GROMACS .gro file of C-alpha atoms in nm:
model
  242
    1MET     CA    1  -2.546  -3.961   2.616
    2GLU     CA    2  -2.167  -3.961   2.592
    3LEU     CA    3  -1.969  -4.126   2.317
    4SER     CA    4  -1.649  -4.309   2.393
    5MET     CA    5  -1.395  -4.166   2.152
    6GLU     CA    6  -1.173  -4.465   2.215
    7LYS     CA    7  -1.443  -4.708   2.098
    8PRO     CA    8  -1.678  -4.520   1.868
    9VAL     CA    9  -1.998  -4.641   1.712
   10MET     CA   10  -1.967  -4.507   1.358
   11ILE     CA   11  -2.305  -4.429   1.204
   12ALA     CA   12  -2.315  -4.503   0.832
   13LEU     CA   13  -2.501  -4.214   0.668
   14ASP     CA   14  -2.661  -4.407   0.384
   15PHE     CA   15  -2.872  -4.117   0.260
   16LYS     CA   16  -2.924  -3.999  -0.096
   17ASN     CA   17  -2.973  -3.627  -0.031
   18GLN     CA   18  -2.908  -3.349   0.218
   19GLY     CA   19  -3.271  -3.331   0.330
   20GLU     CA   20  -3.270  -3.689   0.454
   21LEU     CA   21  -2.937  -3.634   0.626
   22LYS     CA   22  -3.052  -3.315   0.798
   23HIS     CA   23  -3.371  -3.481   0.920
   24PHE     CA   24  -3.168  -3.764   1.069
   25LEU     CA   25  -2.906  -3.546   1.243
   26ASP     CA   26  -3.165  -3.299   1.376
   27GLN     CA   27  -3.307  -3.577   1.594
   28PHE     CA   28  -2.988  -3.586   1.804
   29PRO     CA   29  -2.921  -3.334   2.083
   30ALA     CA   30  -2.692  -3.055   1.963
   31HIS     CA   31  -2.428  -3.126   2.229
   32VAL     CA   32  -2.377  -3.489   2.125
   33LYS     CA   33  -2.061  -3.552   1.926
   34LEU     CA   34  -2.108  -3.841   1.686
   35THR     CA   35  -1.875  -4.033   1.459
   36LEU     CA   36  -2.036  -4.030   1.115
   37LYS     CA   37  -1.940  -4.240   0.816
   38ILE     CA   38  -1.975  -4.066   0.482
   39GLY     CA   39  -1.969  -4.322   0.205
   40MET     CA   40  -1.975  -4.312  -0.171
   41GLU     CA   41  -2.347  -4.241  -0.220
   42LEU     CA   42  -2.349  -3.930  -0.004
   43PHE     CA   43  -2.007  -3.800  -0.108
   44TYR     CA   44  -2.066  -3.847  -0.480
   45GLY     CA   45  -2.410  -3.689  -0.448
   46LEU     CA   46  -2.323  -3.385  -0.238
   47GLY     CA   47  -1.947  -3.351  -0.279
   48PRO     CA   48  -1.681  -3.223  -0.039
   49ASP     CA   49  -1.912  -2.955   0.103
   50ILE     CA   50  -2.104  -3.215   0.302
   51VAL     CA   51  -1.780  -3.320   0.473
   52ARG     CA   52  -1.704  -2.960   0.566
   53ASP     CA   53  -2.058  -2.901   0.691
   54ILE     CA   54  -2.048  -3.201   0.923
   55HIS     CA   55  -1.696  -3.113   1.036
   56GLU     CA   56  -1.817  -2.763   1.132
   57LYS     CA   57  -2.091  -2.918   1.347
   58GLY     CA   58  -1.819  -3.079   1.559
   59HIS     CA   59  -1.873  -3.441   1.462
   60ASP     CA   60  -1.592  -3.682   1.382
   61ILE     CA   61  -1.593  -3.806   1.024
   62PHE     CA   62  -1.508  -4.142   0.873
   63LEU     CA   63  -1.476  -4.069   0.500
   64ASP     CA   64  -1.512  -4.412   0.344
   65LEU     CA   65  -1.420  -4.387  -0.026
   66LYS     CA   66  -1.205  -4.702  -0.048
   67LEU     CA   67  -0.941  -4.567  -0.284
   68ASN     CA   68  -0.771  -4.825  -0.504
   69ASP     CA   69  -0.554  -4.701  -0.792
   70ILE     CA   70  -0.191  -4.655  -0.888
   71PRO     CA   71   0.019  -4.509  -0.602
   72ASN     CA   72   0.065  -4.163  -0.755
   73THR     CA   73  -0.307  -4.115  -0.813
   74VAL     CA   74  -0.396  -4.232  -0.463
   75GLU     CA   75  -0.130  -4.011  -0.305
   76LYS     CA   76  -0.265  -3.698  -0.477
   77ALA     CA   77  -0.621  -3.786  -0.385
   78MET     CA   78  -0.521  -3.841  -0.023
   79VAL     CA   79  -0.362  -3.496  -0.007
   80GLN     CA   80  -0.708  -3.356  -0.082
   81LEU     CA   81  -0.879  -3.578   0.177
   82GLY     CA   82  -0.619  -3.490   0.439
   83ARG     CA   83  -0.708  -3.121   0.397
   84MET     CA   84  -1.071  -3.184   0.492
   85GLY     CA   85  -1.022  -3.246   0.862
   86VAL     CA   86  -1.162  -3.598   0.869
   87GLN     CA   87  -1.059  -3.846   1.137
   88TYR     CA   88  -1.062  -4.170   0.934
   89THR     CA   89  -1.047  -4.266   0.567
   90THR     CA   90  -1.003  -4.582   0.364
   91ILE     CA   91  -0.815  -4.760   0.089
   92HIS     CA   92  -0.821  -5.117  -0.039
   93ALA     CA   93  -0.533  -5.324   0.096
   94LEU     CA   94  -0.539  -5.515  -0.232
   95GLY     CA   95  -0.386  -5.202  -0.389
   96GLY     CA   96  -0.051  -5.324  -0.257
   97SER     CA   97   0.241  -5.202  -0.050
   98GLU     CA   98   0.342  -4.903  -0.262
   99MET     CA   99  -0.013  -4.775  -0.278
  100ILE     CA  100  -0.057  -4.804   0.098
  101ARG     CA  101   0.266  -4.616   0.158
  102ALA     CA  102   0.170  -4.346  -0.094
  103ALA     CA  103  -0.174  -4.308   0.063
  104LYS     CA  104  -0.026  -4.244   0.406
  105ARG     CA  105   0.226  -4.000   0.262
  106GLY     CA  106  -0.044  -3.798   0.085
  107LEU     CA  107  -0.279  -3.805   0.381
  108THR     CA  108  -0.007  -3.679   0.616
  109ALA     CA  109   0.096  -3.400   0.379
  110GLY     CA  110  -0.258  -3.278   0.324
  111ALA     CA  111  -0.348  -3.277   0.693
  112LYS     CA  112  -0.026  -3.096   0.787
  113GLU     CA  113  -0.088  -2.831   0.523
  114ALA     CA  114  -0.437  -2.764   0.662
  115GLY     CA  115  -0.332  -2.776   1.027
  116TYR     CA  116  -0.510  -3.100   1.116
  117GLN     CA  117  -0.394  -3.422   1.275
  118THR     CA  118  -0.328  -3.696   1.022
  119PRO     CA  119  -0.643  -3.907   0.981
  120LYS     CA  120  -0.629  -4.274   1.060
  121LEU     CA  121  -0.566  -4.469   0.741
  122LEU     CA  122  -0.780  -4.781   0.735
  123ALA     CA  123  -0.757  -5.053   0.473
  124VAL     CA  124  -1.040  -5.269   0.351
  125THR     CA  125  -0.939  -5.635   0.354
  126GLU     CA  126  -1.223  -5.846   0.218
  127LEU     CA  127  -1.571  -5.694   0.203
  128THR     CA  128  -1.818  -5.840   0.453
  129SER     CA  129  -2.045  -5.924   0.158
  130ILE     CA  130  -1.784  -6.171   0.028
  131SER     CA  131  -1.832  -6.533   0.133
  132GLU     CA  132  -1.563  -6.798   0.164
  133THR     CA  133  -1.695  -6.960  -0.152
  134GLN     CA  134  -1.672  -6.634  -0.348
  135LEU     CA  135  -1.318  -6.580  -0.219
  136HIS     CA  136  -1.210  -6.910  -0.372
  137GLU     CA  137  -1.428  -6.935  -0.681
  138GLU     CA  138  -1.450  -6.571  -0.792
  139GLN     CA  139  -1.127  -6.416  -0.660
  140ASN     CA  140  -0.924  -6.734  -0.714
  141VAL     CA  141  -0.764  -6.704  -0.368
  142GLY     CA  142  -0.629  -7.030  -0.229
  143LEU     CA  143  -0.606  -6.908   0.129
  144SER     CA  144  -0.889  -6.933   0.380
  145MET     CA  145  -1.079  -6.611   0.453
  146SER     CA  146  -0.895  -6.569   0.785
  147GLU     CA  147  -0.555  -6.625   0.624
  148GLN     CA  148  -0.633  -6.382   0.341
  149VAL     CA  149  -0.750  -6.110   0.578
  150LEU     CA  150  -0.442  -6.160   0.799
  151LYS     CA  151  -0.205  -6.122   0.503
  152LEU     CA  152  -0.376  -5.800   0.397
  153ALA     CA  153  -0.380  -5.666   0.753
  154GLU     CA  154  -0.009  -5.739   0.797
  155LEU     CA  155   0.065  -5.564   0.468
  156THR     CA  156  -0.133  -5.262   0.584
  157SER     CA  157   0.053  -5.243   0.915
  158GLN     CA  158   0.394  -5.290   0.756
  159PHE     CA  159   0.349  -5.006   0.508
  160GLY     CA  160   0.195  -4.734   0.724
  161GLY     CA  161  -0.172  -4.811   0.767
  162ASP     CA  162  -0.333  -4.759   1.108
  163GLY     CA  163  -0.589  -5.034   1.093
  164VAL     CA  164  -0.824  -5.240   0.883
  165ILE     CA  165  -1.190  -5.269   0.805
  166CYS     CA  166  -1.272  -5.633   0.865
  167SER     CA  167  -1.549  -5.866   0.964
  168PRO     CA  168  -1.598  -5.892   1.340
  169ASN     CA  169  -1.547  -6.265   1.296
  170GLU     CA  170  -1.180  -6.208   1.214
  171VAL     CA  171  -1.089  -5.959   1.489
  172GLU     CA  172  -0.988  -6.199   1.764
  173TYR     CA  173  -0.769  -6.396   1.523
  174LEU     CA  174  -0.605  -6.078   1.387
  175LYS     CA  175  -0.545  -5.901   1.719
  176ALA     CA  176  -0.308  -6.171   1.839
  177LYS     CA  177  -0.086  -6.122   1.534
  178LEU     CA  178  -0.075  -5.744   1.486
  179PRO     CA  179   0.060  -5.445   1.685
  180GLU     CA  180  -0.127  -5.348   2.000
  181ASP     CA  181  -0.229  -5.006   1.866
  182PHE     CA  182  -0.357  -5.140   1.533
  183LEU     CA  183  -0.726  -5.061   1.477
  184PHE     CA  184  -1.000  -5.308   1.387
  185VAL     CA  185  -1.308  -5.129   1.253
  186THR     CA  186  -1.592  -5.371   1.195
  187PRO     CA  187  -1.904  -5.335   0.981
  188GLY     CA  188  -2.154  -5.617   0.962
  189ILE     CA  189  -2.292  -5.528   1.305
  190ARG     CA  190  -2.655  -5.609   1.372
  191PRO     CA  191  -2.843  -5.589   1.704
  192ALA     CA  192  -2.978  -5.921   1.828
  193GLY     CA  193  -3.281  -6.021   1.623
  194ALA     CA  194  -3.220  -5.771   1.341
  195GLU     CA  195  -3.217  -5.870   0.975
  196LYS     CA  196  -2.871  -5.924   0.825
  197GLY     CA  197  -2.953  -5.761   0.490
  198ASP     CA  198  -2.661  -5.805   0.247
  199GLN     CA  199  -2.408  -5.867   0.524
  200LYS     CA  200  -2.303  -6.232   0.542
  201ARG     CA  201  -2.056  -6.224   0.833
  202THR     CA  202  -2.221  -6.043   1.125
  203MET     CA  203  -2.210  -6.001   1.505
  204THR     CA  204  -2.405  -5.808   1.765
  205PRO     CA  205  -2.241  -5.498   1.920
  206ALA     CA  206  -2.166  -5.684   2.243
  207GLU     CA  207  -2.014  -5.978   2.054
  208ALA     CA  208  -1.796  -5.739   1.854
  209ALA     CA  209  -1.674  -5.579   2.177
  210VAL     CA  210  -1.582  -5.916   2.323
  211ALA     CA  211  -1.399  -6.005   2.001
  212GLY     CA  212  -1.191  -5.689   2.034
  213SER     CA  213  -1.331  -5.445   1.777
  214SER     CA  214  -1.182  -5.096   1.811
  215ALA     CA  215  -1.492  -4.941   1.654
  216ILE     CA  216  -1.811  -5.066   1.492
  217VAL     CA  217  -1.996  -4.936   1.188
  218VAL     CA  218  -2.375  -4.944   1.203
  219GLY     CA  219  -2.607  -4.809   0.937
  220ARG     CA  220  -2.963  -4.920   0.881
  221PRO     CA  221  -3.034  -5.046   1.236
  222ILE     CA  222  -2.989  -4.681   1.341
  223THR     CA  223  -3.079  -4.474   1.034
  224LEU     CA  224  -3.400  -4.668   0.959
  225ALA     CA  225  -3.505  -4.710   1.322
  226GLU     CA  226  -3.834  -4.563   1.439
  227ASP     CA  227  -3.632  -4.368   1.697
  228PRO     CA  228  -3.271  -4.336   1.575
  229VAL     CA  229  -3.150  -4.175   1.898
  230VAL     CA  230  -3.275  -4.464   2.111
  231ALA     CA  231  -3.138  -4.717   1.863
  232TYR     CA  232  -2.799  -4.546   1.872
  233GLN     CA  233  -2.798  -4.530   2.253
  234THR     CA  234  -2.884  -4.899   2.278
  235ILE     CA  235  -2.613  -5.006   2.034
  236LEU     CA  236  -2.356  -4.780   2.199
  237SER     CA  237  -2.443  -4.915   2.541
  238ASP     CA  238  -2.417  -5.275   2.420
  239PHE     CA  239  -2.080  -5.210   2.258
  240LEU     CA  240  -1.934  -5.035   2.563
  241SER     CA  241  -2.075  -5.285   2.813
  242LYS     CA  242  -1.810  -5.549   2.741
   0.00000   0.00000   0.00000
């Protein structure tokens, strides 16, 4: 079971404690290198030590904290994240150009200080739980969802970001308008026949591959599966088959 590092399946570790996490990871063969997404629940519950523990096991880490604050605060926070040896981390593109630039500056400085490569800086555009109606009626945005996401992706690229977190439904539209090496990391992935849960804009792994996703994020279809290893292998195979 080999993982393509160029097109990773990022497993969202939506666990509330270290025991659940250990039980999940122990089911995978020791030689398998995974890409694991640590989100707010796990990070706020267990702190930076969980990042270091997973890093020491040889897995790649997507630290998804979605920073969104004034540029100086975000820059200082990113220095700390850059020191951890993660491969990917996130901000909100809605934080604006100066915040994006400051985030990349802090991330680069922290990684250099610790002797790591600079993590990929990914920006959240619009959450996959946001519908077109909510975009207009709750966020008061006059653009269509595709236009809004494109504007935020272009802003990210212009000011130092490496890619965006976006719905798989927007990838094909975005790829034609952004640099070739720009990354499109897509949550909202569900195997054929699976429940959508709270995700409103979804695709299967194979559909996301055809659309041009650089990486996909999958949580519950793997972590809650009867056999997580088989579920992961199936999703990985589907994503890499296109």
